[in-house]
Amino acid sequence: MIPFTYHTPTRYVFGPQAECRAGAELSALGLKNVLVVSGHGSARRSGVLGRVTDSLTEAGITWTELSGIDPNPTDPKVREGIRICREKNIDGLLAVGGGSVIDTAKAIAAGVPYQGDFWDFWAGKAVVGEALPVAVVLTIPAAGSEGSGNSVITLTDGMRKISLRTDVALRPKVAMLNPELTYTLPPEQTAAGIADMMAHILERYFSPTDDVEVTDRVSEGVLQAIIAEAPEVMADPCSYQARANIMWCGTLAHNGVCGTGRLEDWSSHAIEHEISALYNVAHGAGLAVVFPAYLTYVSRTKPAKIAQLGRRVFGVEEADDAKAAAITIERLKAFFASLGLPLTMAQLGVENPDIPLMVKHLHENKGTLLGNYLPLDSEATTEIYRLML
Ligand code: NZQ
Ligand code: ZN
C-alpha cells in the first residue's frame, strides 16, 4: 500500500425528497444567488427542476437557469454559463442532472473567477485554485461526478474530450441523491450507468500497487452489490431498494475510496473518451465495449489480477490464472450483454471507427504511454481498438 491522503468533503443527502433540501443546503453554504444547470428536459418533465427551484425560492435564494446541456458536454455552454454568472453576480452553481450537467457546472465554477480562458485548466496551462461552490441534485447514477473532483469537457475545436482532475477544488460541496428520481431513466441509460460505475472501480482495481487487500475487498464488495442489484433495477425500474443500492454504488465507485493506497490506471477511460468525443456515444456504453477489449489485451501478459477478480466477484473456480482470466472476461461480457449493453463498435453504432485518428488524439492528449497497470503505447492502444471491432 502506498501513502495517501483521503479527503472527500462532499456532504451527501440521500433518500426520498432529497432534492427538496436544496434551499436549506444551499443556504447553509451561504449562497444567495445561484445558476441552476440542467440538461435537455428530463429534469423539467419529471418535476424535479420545479421542486428544486421552489425550494430555493422558499429559502430566499434567487436563481437563473441554464438548460440544454448536451450529453458529452462541450465548451460553448460553459462559456455561456461563465458569461451569465459574471453578469448576474452568481455566487454558486446547482447542477440538476447527471455527469454532463455536473461537469458543465464545475467548469463554469472554475471559469468565473479566472481571468484567462477556462480551457487553460483542461489544457494543463493553469491549475484551478479558486472556484464557485457547486451543489448537485443527481438524476442518474453513472459518472460519479457528484462525489469526484473531476470534470470532463469536449472542446469543439478539434473535438478534444479531456478529463480535468482536481483534488478538492471542483468536488461538489453537497450532493442530494434521491433514488426515486432515477425511476424515469430509459433502460439503456440505466445500463450505461452501471457499466460506467463498474469501470470506475476497475480502473482503480487494476493497479501496479500490491498489498492493498482492504481496498481490493471494498472494491470487490461494491462490484458484487452492483452485479446483484442490476438485474432487479432492469426488471423493475421503480424498485426503490434496487435503485437506492445502485445509486450509492455509483457514488462509492468514484469518490476515491476504491483507490486509496494505490496507483490508479485510467487507460480504459482515456480510450473511451476518444470514442465518445468523435462518435457521441453514451460514455458508459462505450466502456462496455472498451473494458473487455482492454482486459483481453492485458490478460496476455498479466492475467493474475483478472483471475482474482473472476474468483472473488464472478464465481470463477478455475485454478490456472490465464484460463481463469479468460473465463472472467467472458462473464463480464455476458453480464454487460444481459443488461442490453453493446460489446462491439458496430453494436455501439460505430460502423467504421477511425482507429488511427483516435490513437493519434489519445496519445497527443495523454502522452506516449497510457495508464499505470500495463503502460500502453500506440501499438497497444491500436490493438485494443481493433479488439473492439
Ligand atoms: O439531458 P436530459 O434530458 O436531462 O437527459 C439525460 C441525458 O440524455 C438523461 N437523464 C439523466 N437523468 C435522467 C435522464 N433521463 C430520464 N430520467 C432521468 N432521471 O440521461 C442522459 C445522459 O446524461 P449524462 O449526464 O450525459 O449521463 P452521465 O451521468 O453518464 O454523464 C456522462 C458524462 O460524464 C463524463 C462522461 O465522459 C460524459 O461526458 N464523466 C464524468 C466523470 C467525472 N466528472 O468524474 C467521470 C466519468 O468517468 C465520465 O467520464
Ligand atoms: Zn466513467
Tab-separated table of C-alpha atoms and ligand atoms in Angstrom:
chain	number	residue	atom	x	y	z
A	1	MET	CA	0.000	0.000	0.000
A	2	ILE	CA	1.335	3.472	-0.819
A	3	PRO	CA	0.887	6.558	1.410
A	4	PHE	CA	-2.271	8.561	0.698
A	5	THR	CA	-4.400	11.474	1.808
A	6	TYR	CA	-8.120	10.789	1.531
A	7	HIS	CA	-10.328	13.874	1.736
A	8	THR	CA	-13.839	13.844	0.258
A	9	PRO	CA	-15.526	16.921	1.647
A	10	THR	CA	-18.829	16.374	-0.189
A	11	ARG	CA	-21.870	16.239	2.048
A	12	TYR	CA	-24.315	13.562	0.857
A	13	VAL	CA	-28.040	13.904	1.480
A	14	PHE	CA	-29.603	10.594	0.454
A	15	GLY	CA	-33.237	9.474	0.293
A	16	PRO	CA	-36.745	10.398	-0.861
A	17	GLN	CA	-37.266	14.131	-1.394
A	18	ALA	CA	-33.572	14.865	-1.019
A	19	GLU	CA	-33.965	17.465	-3.789
A	20	CYS	CA	-36.413	19.417	-1.609
A	21	ARG	CA	-33.496	20.121	0.730
A	22	ALA	CA	-31.852	22.268	-1.967
A	23	GLY	CA	-32.865	25.599	-0.409
A	24	ALA	CA	-31.746	24.633	3.090
A	25	GLU	CA	-28.491	23.052	1.934
A	26	LEU	CA	-27.501	25.981	-0.287
A	27	SER	CA	-28.444	28.468	2.428
A	28	ALA	CA	-26.153	26.585	4.806
A	29	LEU	CA	-23.371	27.170	2.279
A	30	GLY	CA	-24.157	30.882	2.396
A	31	LEU	CA	-25.394	31.014	-1.198
A	32	LYS	CA	-27.874	33.704	-2.199
A	33	ASN	CA	-27.953	33.841	-5.999
A	34	VAL	CA	-27.272	30.658	-7.963
A	35	LEU	CA	-27.158	29.299	-11.504
A	36	VAL	CA	-29.297	26.161	-11.881
A	37	VAL	CA	-27.832	23.997	-14.635
A	38	SER	CA	-29.776	21.191	-16.349
A	39	GLY	CA	-29.922	19.055	-19.490
A	40	HIS	CA	-32.397	18.640	-22.300
A	41	GLY	CA	-35.645	18.424	-20.376
A	42	SER	CA	-35.764	15.191	-18.355
A	43	ALA	CA	-35.488	17.170	-15.110
A	44	ARG	CA	-38.257	19.538	-16.141
A	45	ARG	CA	-40.549	16.736	-17.336
A	46	SER	CA	-40.127	14.709	-14.140
A	47	GLY	CA	-40.909	17.747	-11.985
A	48	VAL	CA	-37.613	17.684	-10.085
A	49	LEU	CA	-36.465	21.009	-11.515
A	50	GLY	CA	-39.666	22.679	-10.285
A	51	ARG	CA	-39.293	21.212	-6.804
A	52	VAL	CA	-35.683	22.367	-6.657
A	53	THR	CA	-36.402	25.931	-7.732
A	54	ASP	CA	-39.430	26.113	-5.386
A	55	SER	CA	-37.148	25.041	-2.564
A	56	LEU	CA	-34.629	27.754	-3.494
A	57	THR	CA	-37.335	30.412	-3.638
A	58	GLU	CA	-38.695	29.351	-0.235
A	59	ALA	CA	-35.198	29.715	1.194
A	60	GLY	CA	-34.886	33.237	-0.251
A	61	ILE	CA	-32.293	32.234	-2.837
A	62	THR	CA	-32.589	33.850	-6.256
A	63	TRP	CA	-31.739	31.739	-9.275
A	64	THR	CA	-31.140	31.821	-13.017
A	65	GLU	CA	-31.490	28.786	-15.268
A	66	LEU	CA	-29.049	27.424	-17.819
A	67	SER	CA	-30.543	24.394	-19.579
A	68	GLY	CA	-29.804	22.388	-22.716
A	69	ILE	CA	-26.527	20.801	-21.633
A	70	ASP	CA	-25.689	18.025	-24.089
A	71	PRO	CA	-24.524	14.534	-23.105
A	72	ASN	CA	-20.725	14.610	-23.623
A	73	PRO	CA	-20.829	18.355	-22.866
A	74	THR	CA	-18.894	20.903	-24.893
A	75	ASP	CA	-17.256	24.269	-24.262
A	76	PRO	CA	-19.864	26.687	-25.706
A	77	LYS	CA	-22.331	26.057	-22.840
A	78	VAL	CA	-19.509	26.512	-20.342
A	79	ARG	CA	-18.689	29.895	-21.875
A	80	GLU	CA	-22.380	30.886	-21.845
A	81	GLY	CA	-22.583	29.917	-18.167
A	82	ILE	CA	-19.468	31.876	-17.235
A	83	ARG	CA	-20.894	34.962	-19.004
A	84	ILE	CA	-24.236	34.687	-17.174
A	85	CYS	CA	-22.550	34.194	-13.790
A	86	ARG	CA	-20.418	37.285	-14.255
A	87	GLU	CA	-23.346	39.415	-15.490
A	88	LYS	CA	-25.636	38.358	-12.653
A	89	ASN	CA	-23.116	38.136	-9.823
A	90	ILE	CA	-23.916	34.474	-9.289
A	91	ASP	CA	-22.324	33.038	-6.142
A	92	GLY	CA	-22.777	29.283	-6.681
A	93	LEU	CA	-23.866	26.534	-9.071
A	94	LEU	CA	-26.593	23.939	-8.661
A	95	ALA	CA	-26.431	21.080	-11.162
A	96	VAL	CA	-29.660	19.093	-11.621
A	97	GLY	CA	-28.782	16.093	-13.751
A	98	GLY	CA	-26.005	13.624	-14.475
A	99	GLY	CA	-22.321	13.771	-15.267
A	100	SER	CA	-22.716	16.064	-18.262
A	101	VAL	CA	-24.658	18.694	-16.334
A	102	ILE	CA	-22.475	18.419	-13.234
A	103	ASP	CA	-19.240	18.646	-15.238
A	104	THR	CA	-20.523	21.735	-17.048
A	105	ALA	CA	-21.409	23.337	-13.709
A	106	LYS	CA	-17.924	22.526	-12.399
A	107	ALA	CA	-16.292	24.039	-15.480
A	108	ILE	CA	-18.356	27.210	-15.097
A	109	ALA	CA	-17.428	27.297	-11.410
A	110	ALA	CA	-13.738	27.137	-12.289
A	111	GLY	CA	-14.017	29.662	-15.114
A	112	VAL	CA	-15.914	32.501	-13.409
A	113	PRO	CA	-13.130	33.751	-11.087
A	114	TYR	CA	-10.370	33.058	-13.629
A	115	GLN	CA	-9.061	35.900	-15.789
A	116	GLY	CA	-7.987	33.720	-18.733
A	117	ASP	CA	-9.880	31.167	-20.836
A	118	PHE	CA	-11.413	28.355	-18.742
A	119	TRP	CA	-9.957	25.772	-21.169
A	120	ASP	CA	-6.474	26.615	-19.822
A	121	PHE	CA	-7.254	24.263	-16.917
A	122	TRP	CA	-8.192	21.384	-19.235
A	123	ALA	CA	-5.211	22.103	-21.483
A	124	GLY	CA	-2.876	21.877	-18.488
A	125	LYS	CA	-1.827	25.536	-18.768
A	126	ALA	CA	-3.253	26.553	-15.377
A	127	VAL	CA	-4.338	24.928	-12.114
A	128	VAL	CA	-7.767	25.537	-10.590
A	129	GLY	CA	-7.402	27.438	-7.368
A	130	GLU	CA	-10.476	29.439	-6.569
A	131	ALA	CA	-13.854	28.197	-7.854
A	132	LEU	CA	-17.501	28.953	-7.121
A	133	PRO	CA	-19.148	26.315	-4.901
A	134	VAL	CA	-21.004	23.548	-6.763
A	135	ALA	CA	-24.035	21.654	-5.424
A	136	VAL	CA	-25.716	18.708	-7.123
A	137	VAL	CA	-29.127	17.094	-7.400
A	138	LEU	CA	-28.260	13.789	-9.076
A	139	THR	CA	-30.713	12.234	-11.554
A	140	ILE	CA	-28.609	9.385	-12.981
A	141	PRO	CA	-26.140	7.165	-11.144
A	142	ALA	CA	-23.284	6.749	-13.593
A	143	ALA	CA	-20.406	9.207	-13.929
A	144	GLY	CA	-19.898	9.624	-10.175
A	145	SER	CA	-19.255	13.329	-10.716
A	146	GLU	CA	-21.414	14.107	-7.661
A	147	GLY	CA	-18.532	12.905	-5.488
A	148	SER	CA	-15.500	13.405	-7.711
A	149	GLY	CA	-13.244	16.390	-8.231
A	150	ASN	CA	-13.232	15.768	-11.981
A	151	SER	CA	-14.873	17.472	-14.926
A	152	VAL	CA	-14.877	16.086	-18.466
A	153	ILE	CA	-15.463	18.621	-21.245
A	154	THR	CA	-15.078	18.414	-25.021
A	155	LEU	CA	-13.501	21.345	-26.863
A	156	THR	CA	-15.496	21.583	-30.085
A	157	ASP	CA	-12.460	22.947	-31.891
A	158	GLY	CA	-10.827	19.601	-32.730
A	159	MET	CA	-13.342	17.557	-30.664
A	160	ARG	CA	-10.869	17.080	-27.815
A	161	LYS	CA	-12.540	15.401	-24.825
A	162	ILE	CA	-10.393	15.984	-21.763
A	163	SER	CA	-10.878	14.970	-18.140
A	164	LEU	CA	-9.641	17.546	-15.654
A	165	ARG	CA	-8.833	16.038	-12.298
A	166	THR	CA	-8.773	18.211	-9.184
A	167	ASP	CA	-8.322	17.034	-5.645
A	168	VAL	CA	-10.749	19.279	-3.803
A	169	ALA	CA	-11.348	22.469	-5.853
A	170	LEU	CA	-14.185	21.056	-8.001
A	171	ARG	CA	-15.657	18.498	-5.630
A	172	PRO	CA	-19.324	19.313	-5.020
A	173	LYS	CA	-19.971	20.837	-1.592
A	174	VAL	CA	-23.236	18.944	-1.295
A	175	ALA	CA	-24.865	16.200	-3.350
A	176	MET	CA	-28.561	15.436	-2.956
A	177	LEU	CA	-29.387	11.882	-4.012
A	178	ASN	CA	-32.998	10.727	-4.279
A	179	PRO	CA	-33.181	7.242	-5.841
A	180	GLU	CA	-36.804	7.875	-6.904
A	181	LEU	CA	-35.544	10.472	-9.400
A	182	THR	CA	-33.921	7.653	-11.358
A	183	TYR	CA	-37.204	5.757	-11.989
A	184	THR	CA	-37.649	7.667	-15.254
A	185	LEU	CA	-34.284	6.615	-16.729
A	186	PRO	CA	-34.553	4.722	-20.012
A	187	PRO	CA	-33.091	1.185	-19.692
A	188	GLU	CA	-30.120	1.971	-21.921
A	189	GLN	CA	-29.103	4.878	-19.653
A	190	THR	CA	-29.519	2.746	-16.521
A	191	ALA	CA	-27.327	0.069	-18.108
A	192	ALA	CA	-24.719	2.534	-19.342
A	193	GLY	CA	-24.529	3.992	-15.843
A	194	ILE	CA	-23.926	0.534	-14.376
A	195	ALA	CA	-21.088	-0.129	-16.852
A	196	ASP	CA	-19.564	3.252	-16.023
A	197	MET	CA	-19.581	2.748	-12.250
A	198	MET	CA	-18.082	-0.738	-12.656
A	199	ALA	CA	-15.370	0.761	-14.847
A	200	HIS	CA	-14.613	3.391	-12.189
A	201	ILE	CA	-13.864	0.591	-9.739
A	202	LEU	CA	-11.890	-1.487	-12.246
A	203	GLU	CA	-9.718	1.482	-13.266
A	204	ARG	CA	-8.547	1.506	-9.649
A	205	TYR	CA	-8.535	-2.268	-9.131
A	206	PHE	CA	-6.050	-2.798	-11.960
A	207	SER	CA	-3.189	-1.105	-10.171
A	208	PRO	CA	0.540	-1.739	-10.120
A	209	THR	CA	0.444	-1.353	-6.317
A	210	ASP	CA	0.410	-4.659	-4.433
A	211	ASP	CA	-0.815	-5.415	-0.921
A	212	VAL	CA	-3.945	-3.269	-0.949
A	213	GLU	CA	-6.154	-6.010	0.415
A	214	VAL	CA	-8.601	-3.687	2.162
A	215	THR	CA	-9.085	-1.520	-0.943
A	216	ASP	CA	-9.382	-4.624	-3.141
A	217	ARG	CA	-12.050	-6.043	-0.831
A	218	VAL	CA	-14.003	-2.767	-0.687
A	219	SER	CA	-13.894	-2.615	-4.500
A	220	GLU	CA	-14.962	-6.234	-4.884
A	221	GLY	CA	-17.810	-5.667	-2.419
A	222	VAL	CA	-19.187	-2.693	-4.357
A	223	LEU	CA	-18.851	-4.654	-7.619
A	224	GLN	CA	-20.746	-7.581	-6.087
A	225	ALA	CA	-23.520	-5.238	-4.945
A	226	ILE	CA	-23.801	-3.754	-8.448
A	227	ILE	CA	-23.951	-7.209	-10.043
A	228	ALA	CA	-26.577	-8.346	-7.526
A	229	GLU	CA	-28.807	-5.277	-7.882
A	230	ALA	CA	-28.503	-4.671	-11.629
A	231	PRO	CA	-30.942	-7.386	-12.778
A	232	GLU	CA	-33.542	-6.099	-10.290
A	233	VAL	CA	-33.195	-2.495	-11.414
A	234	MET	CA	-33.512	-3.508	-15.085
A	235	ALA	CA	-36.551	-5.734	-14.411
A	236	ASP	CA	-38.288	-3.290	-12.065
A	237	PRO	CA	-37.136	0.303	-12.733
A	238	CYS	CA	-39.272	1.559	-9.840
A	239	SER	CA	-37.783	-0.731	-7.197
A	240	TYR	CA	-36.686	1.756	-4.537
A	241	GLN	CA	-34.230	-0.612	-2.857
A	242	ALA	CA	-32.520	-1.619	-6.103
A	243	ARG	CA	-32.355	1.992	-7.334
A	244	ALA	CA	-31.030	3.142	-3.947
A	245	ASN	CA	-28.301	0.498	-3.872
A	246	ILE	CA	-27.227	1.215	-7.448
A	247	MET	CA	-27.205	4.962	-6.782
A	248	TRP	CA	-24.949	4.694	-3.748
A	249	CYS	CA	-22.700	2.202	-5.562
A	250	GLY	CA	-22.242	4.805	-8.305
A	251	THR	CA	-21.009	7.341	-5.774
A	252	LEU	CA	-18.756	4.926	-3.866
A	253	ALA	CA	-17.264	3.755	-7.151
A	254	HIS	CA	-15.865	7.181	-7.920
A	255	ASN	CA	-15.467	9.234	-4.756
A	256	GLY	CA	-11.960	7.901	-4.199
A	257	VAL	CA	-12.472	5.198	-1.572
A	258	CYS	CA	-11.803	2.401	-4.089
A	259	GLY	CA	-8.458	3.978	-4.975
A	260	THR	CA	-6.988	4.547	-1.519
A	261	GLY	CA	-3.428	3.332	-1.056
A	262	ARG	CA	-2.698	2.558	-4.665
A	263	LEU	CA	-1.867	4.000	-8.064
A	264	GLU	CA	-4.856	4.054	-10.410
A	265	ASP	CA	-4.872	3.180	-14.107
A	266	TRP	CA	-7.495	5.104	-16.165
A	267	SER	CA	-6.354	3.931	-19.602
A	268	SER	CA	-9.778	2.453	-20.492
A	269	HIS	CA	-11.458	5.777	-19.743
A	270	ALA	CA	-8.991	7.660	-21.938
A	271	ILE	CA	-9.557	5.102	-24.715
A	272	GLU	CA	-13.338	5.520	-24.361
A	273	HIS	CA	-13.232	9.309	-24.256
A	274	GLU	CA	-11.854	9.303	-27.815
A	275	ILE	CA	-14.844	7.218	-28.920
A	276	SER	CA	-17.464	9.439	-27.264
A	277	ALA	CA	-15.645	12.582	-28.450
A	278	LEU	CA	-15.745	11.523	-32.110
A	279	TYR	CA	-18.963	9.485	-32.235
A	280	ASN	CA	-21.007	10.987	-29.364
A	281	VAL	CA	-21.963	7.635	-27.843
A	282	ALA	CA	-23.038	7.282	-24.206
A	283	HIS	CA	-19.818	7.089	-22.165
A	284	GLY	CA	-20.923	4.032	-20.165
A	285	ALA	CA	-21.992	2.126	-23.281
A	286	GLY	CA	-18.582	2.903	-24.766
A	287	LEU	CA	-16.913	1.474	-21.665
A	288	ALA	CA	-18.868	-1.780	-22.017
A	289	VAL	CA	-17.066	-2.172	-25.346
A	290	VAL	CA	-13.673	-0.915	-24.160
A	291	PHE	CA	-13.225	-2.793	-20.879
A	292	PRO	CA	-13.431	-6.392	-22.159
A	293	ALA	CA	-11.062	-5.461	-25.010
A	294	TYR	CA	-8.626	-3.851	-22.558
A	295	LEU	CA	-8.743	-6.886	-20.264
A	296	THR	CA	-8.253	-9.238	-23.211
A	297	TYR	CA	-5.094	-7.352	-24.132
A	298	VAL	CA	-3.849	-7.252	-20.522
A	299	SER	CA	-4.617	-10.951	-19.941
A	300	ARG	CA	-1.971	-11.913	-22.493
A	301	THR	CA	0.814	-10.797	-20.138
A	302	LYS	CA	-0.778	-10.097	-16.730
A	303	PRO	CA	-3.670	-12.468	-16.084
A	304	ALA	CA	-3.325	-12.848	-12.288
A	305	LYS	CA	-5.373	-9.848	-11.124
A	306	ILE	CA	-8.093	-10.532	-13.674
A	307	ALA	CA	-8.195	-14.086	-12.331
A	308	GLN	CA	-8.544	-12.681	-8.784
A	309	LEU	CA	-11.456	-10.520	-9.932
A	310	GLY	CA	-13.072	-13.573	-11.500
A	311	ARG	CA	-12.640	-15.783	-8.462
A	312	ARG	CA	-13.827	-13.187	-5.952
A	313	VAL	CA	-16.560	-11.437	-7.946
A	314	PHE	CA	-17.674	-13.632	-10.856
A	315	GLY	CA	-17.616	-17.077	-9.185
A	316	VAL	CA	-14.758	-18.419	-11.325
A	317	GLU	CA	-13.302	-21.645	-9.890
A	318	GLU	CA	-10.508	-22.291	-12.410
A	319	ALA	CA	-7.062	-22.567	-10.732
A	320	ASP	CA	-4.916	-21.585	-13.720
A	321	ASP	CA	-4.626	-17.770	-13.941
A	322	ALA	CA	-4.655	-17.474	-17.721
A	323	LYS	CA	-7.709	-19.705	-18.068
A	324	ALA	CA	-9.447	-18.003	-15.127
A	325	ALA	CA	-8.795	-14.574	-16.707
A	326	ALA	CA	-10.353	-15.725	-19.995
A	327	ILE	CA	-13.451	-17.015	-18.179
A	328	THR	CA	-13.686	-13.758	-16.179
A	329	ILE	CA	-13.692	-11.670	-19.350
A	330	GLU	CA	-16.427	-13.867	-20.846
A	331	ARG	CA	-18.515	-13.483	-17.668
A	332	LEU	CA	-18.069	-9.709	-17.680
A	333	LYS	CA	-19.211	-9.608	-21.308
A	334	ALA	CA	-22.168	-11.873	-20.556
A	335	PHE	CA	-23.138	-9.577	-17.681
A	336	PHE	CA	-22.979	-6.476	-19.899
A	337	ALA	CA	-24.953	-8.292	-22.620
A	338	SER	CA	-27.614	-9.257	-20.066
A	339	LEU	CA	-28.175	-5.528	-19.457
A	340	GLY	CA	-28.544	-4.897	-23.191
A	341	LEU	CA	-25.159	-3.173	-23.447
A	342	PRO	CA	-23.102	-3.274	-26.656
A	343	LEU	CA	-19.931	-5.371	-26.834
A	344	THR	CA	-18.547	-4.248	-30.201
A	345	MET	CA	-18.084	-0.952	-32.017
A	346	ALA	CA	-20.786	-1.971	-34.504
A	347	GLN	CA	-23.239	-2.679	-31.669
A	348	LEU	CA	-22.305	0.730	-30.280
A	349	GLY	CA	-23.417	2.175	-33.616
A	350	VAL	CA	-19.923	2.967	-34.905
A	351	GLU	CA	-19.541	1.020	-38.145
A	352	ASN	CA	-16.154	2.222	-39.381
A	353	PRO	CA	-14.237	3.755	-36.488
A	354	ASP	CA	-11.239	5.859	-37.438
A	355	ILE	CA	-8.745	3.982	-35.255
A	356	PRO	CA	-5.625	5.910	-36.390
A	357	LEU	CA	-7.304	9.235	-35.562
A	358	MET	CA	-8.439	8.038	-32.115
A	359	VAL	CA	-4.959	6.682	-31.350
A	360	LYS	CA	-3.390	9.960	-32.528
A	361	HIS	CA	-5.663	12.110	-30.332
A	362	LEU	CA	-5.318	9.687	-27.419
A	363	HIS	CA	-1.545	9.895	-27.252
A	364	GLU	CA	-1.480	13.619	-28.040
A	365	ASN	CA	-3.799	14.115	-25.057
A	366	LYS	CA	-2.290	11.559	-22.708
A	367	GLY	CA	1.349	11.109	-23.712
A	368	THR	CA	3.338	8.285	-25.281
A	369	LEU	CA	2.466	5.771	-22.583
A	370	LEU	CA	-1.059	5.428	-21.218
A	371	GLY	CA	-2.047	4.051	-17.809
A	372	ASN	CA	-0.166	2.581	-14.871
A	373	TYR	CA	-1.130	-1.091	-14.653
A	374	LEU	CA	0.255	-2.042	-18.034
A	375	PRO	CA	1.555	1.137	-19.718
A	376	LEU	CA	0.199	1.186	-23.264
A	377	ASP	CA	1.995	2.612	-26.302
A	378	SER	CA	0.266	3.442	-29.574
A	379	GLU	CA	0.746	-0.094	-30.876
A	380	ALA	CA	-1.031	-1.442	-27.809
A	381	THR	CA	-3.896	1.037	-27.957
A	382	THR	CA	-4.324	0.358	-31.686
A	383	GLU	CA	-4.621	-3.348	-30.883
A	384	ILE	CA	-7.183	-2.644	-28.128
A	385	TYR	CA	-9.329	-0.595	-30.546
A	386	ARG	CA	-9.066	-3.477	-33.055
A	387	LEU	CA	-10.243	-5.940	-30.406
A	388	MET	CA	-13.485	-3.928	-30.225
A	389	LEU	CA	-14.391	-4.465	-33.892
B	1	NZQ	O1	-30.458	15.917	-20.925
B	1	NZQ	P1	-31.551	15.245	-20.186
B	1	NZQ	O2	-32.887	15.492	-20.781
B	1	NZQ	O3	-31.509	15.503	-18.717
B	1	NZQ	O4	-31.341	13.631	-20.398
B	1	NZQ	C1	-30.231	12.932	-19.857
B	1	NZQ	C2	-29.216	12.535	-20.934
B	1	NZQ	O5	-29.829	12.367	-22.181
B	1	NZQ	C3	-30.717	11.598	-19.362
B	1	NZQ	N1	-31.188	11.602	-17.985
B	1	NZQ	C4	-30.496	11.968	-16.874
B	1	NZQ	N2	-31.238	11.755	-15.787
B	1	NZQ	C5	-32.423	11.279	-16.219
B	1	NZQ	C6	-32.404	11.180	-17.617
B	1	NZQ	N3	-33.447	10.725	-18.338
B	1	NZQ	C7	-34.555	10.343	-17.657
B	1	NZQ	N4	-34.640	10.380	-16.313
B	1	NZQ	C8	-33.604	10.831	-15.555
B	1	NZQ	N5	-33.694	10.817	-14.223
B	1	NZQ	O6	-29.584	10.754	-19.414
B	1	NZQ	C9	-28.765	11.162	-20.497
B	1	NZQ	C10	-27.307	11.093	-20.093
B	1	NZQ	O7	-26.986	12.096	-19.157
B	1	NZQ	P2	-25.455	12.365	-18.802
B	1	NZQ	O8	-25.405	13.442	-17.797
B	1	NZQ	O9	-24.689	12.530	-20.067
B	1	NZQ	O10	-25.016	10.953	-18.145
B	1	NZQ	P3	-23.805	10.523	-17.311
B	1	NZQ	O11	-24.058	10.754	-15.869
B	1	NZQ	O12	-23.495	9.154	-17.763
B	1	NZQ	O13	-22.605	11.516	-17.710
B	1	NZQ	C11	-21.750	11.249	-18.782
B	1	NZQ	C12	-20.678	12.297	-18.886
B	1	NZQ	O14	-19.858	12.310	-17.699
B	1	NZQ	C13	-18.475	12.136	-18.071
B	1	NZQ	C14	-18.580	11.323	-19.335
B	1	NZQ	O15	-17.396	11.317	-20.071
B	1	NZQ	C15	-19.734	12.004	-20.043
B	1	NZQ	O16	-19.306	13.196	-20.655
B	1	NZQ	N6	-17.751	11.573	-16.933
B	1	NZQ	C16	-17.504	12.374	-15.877
B	1	NZQ	C17	-16.778	11.940	-14.793
B	1	NZQ	C18	-16.476	12.820	-13.642
B	1	NZQ	N7	-16.774	14.109	-13.748
B	1	NZQ	O17	-15.933	12.394	-12.607
B	1	NZQ	C19	-16.209	10.591	-14.730
B	1	NZQ	C20	-16.777	9.676	-15.737
B	1	NZQ	O18	-15.830	8.643	-15.960
B	1	NZQ	C21	-17.149	10.274	-17.036
B	1	NZQ	O19	-16.035	10.358	-17.926
B	2	ZN	ZN	-16.638	6.895	-16.403
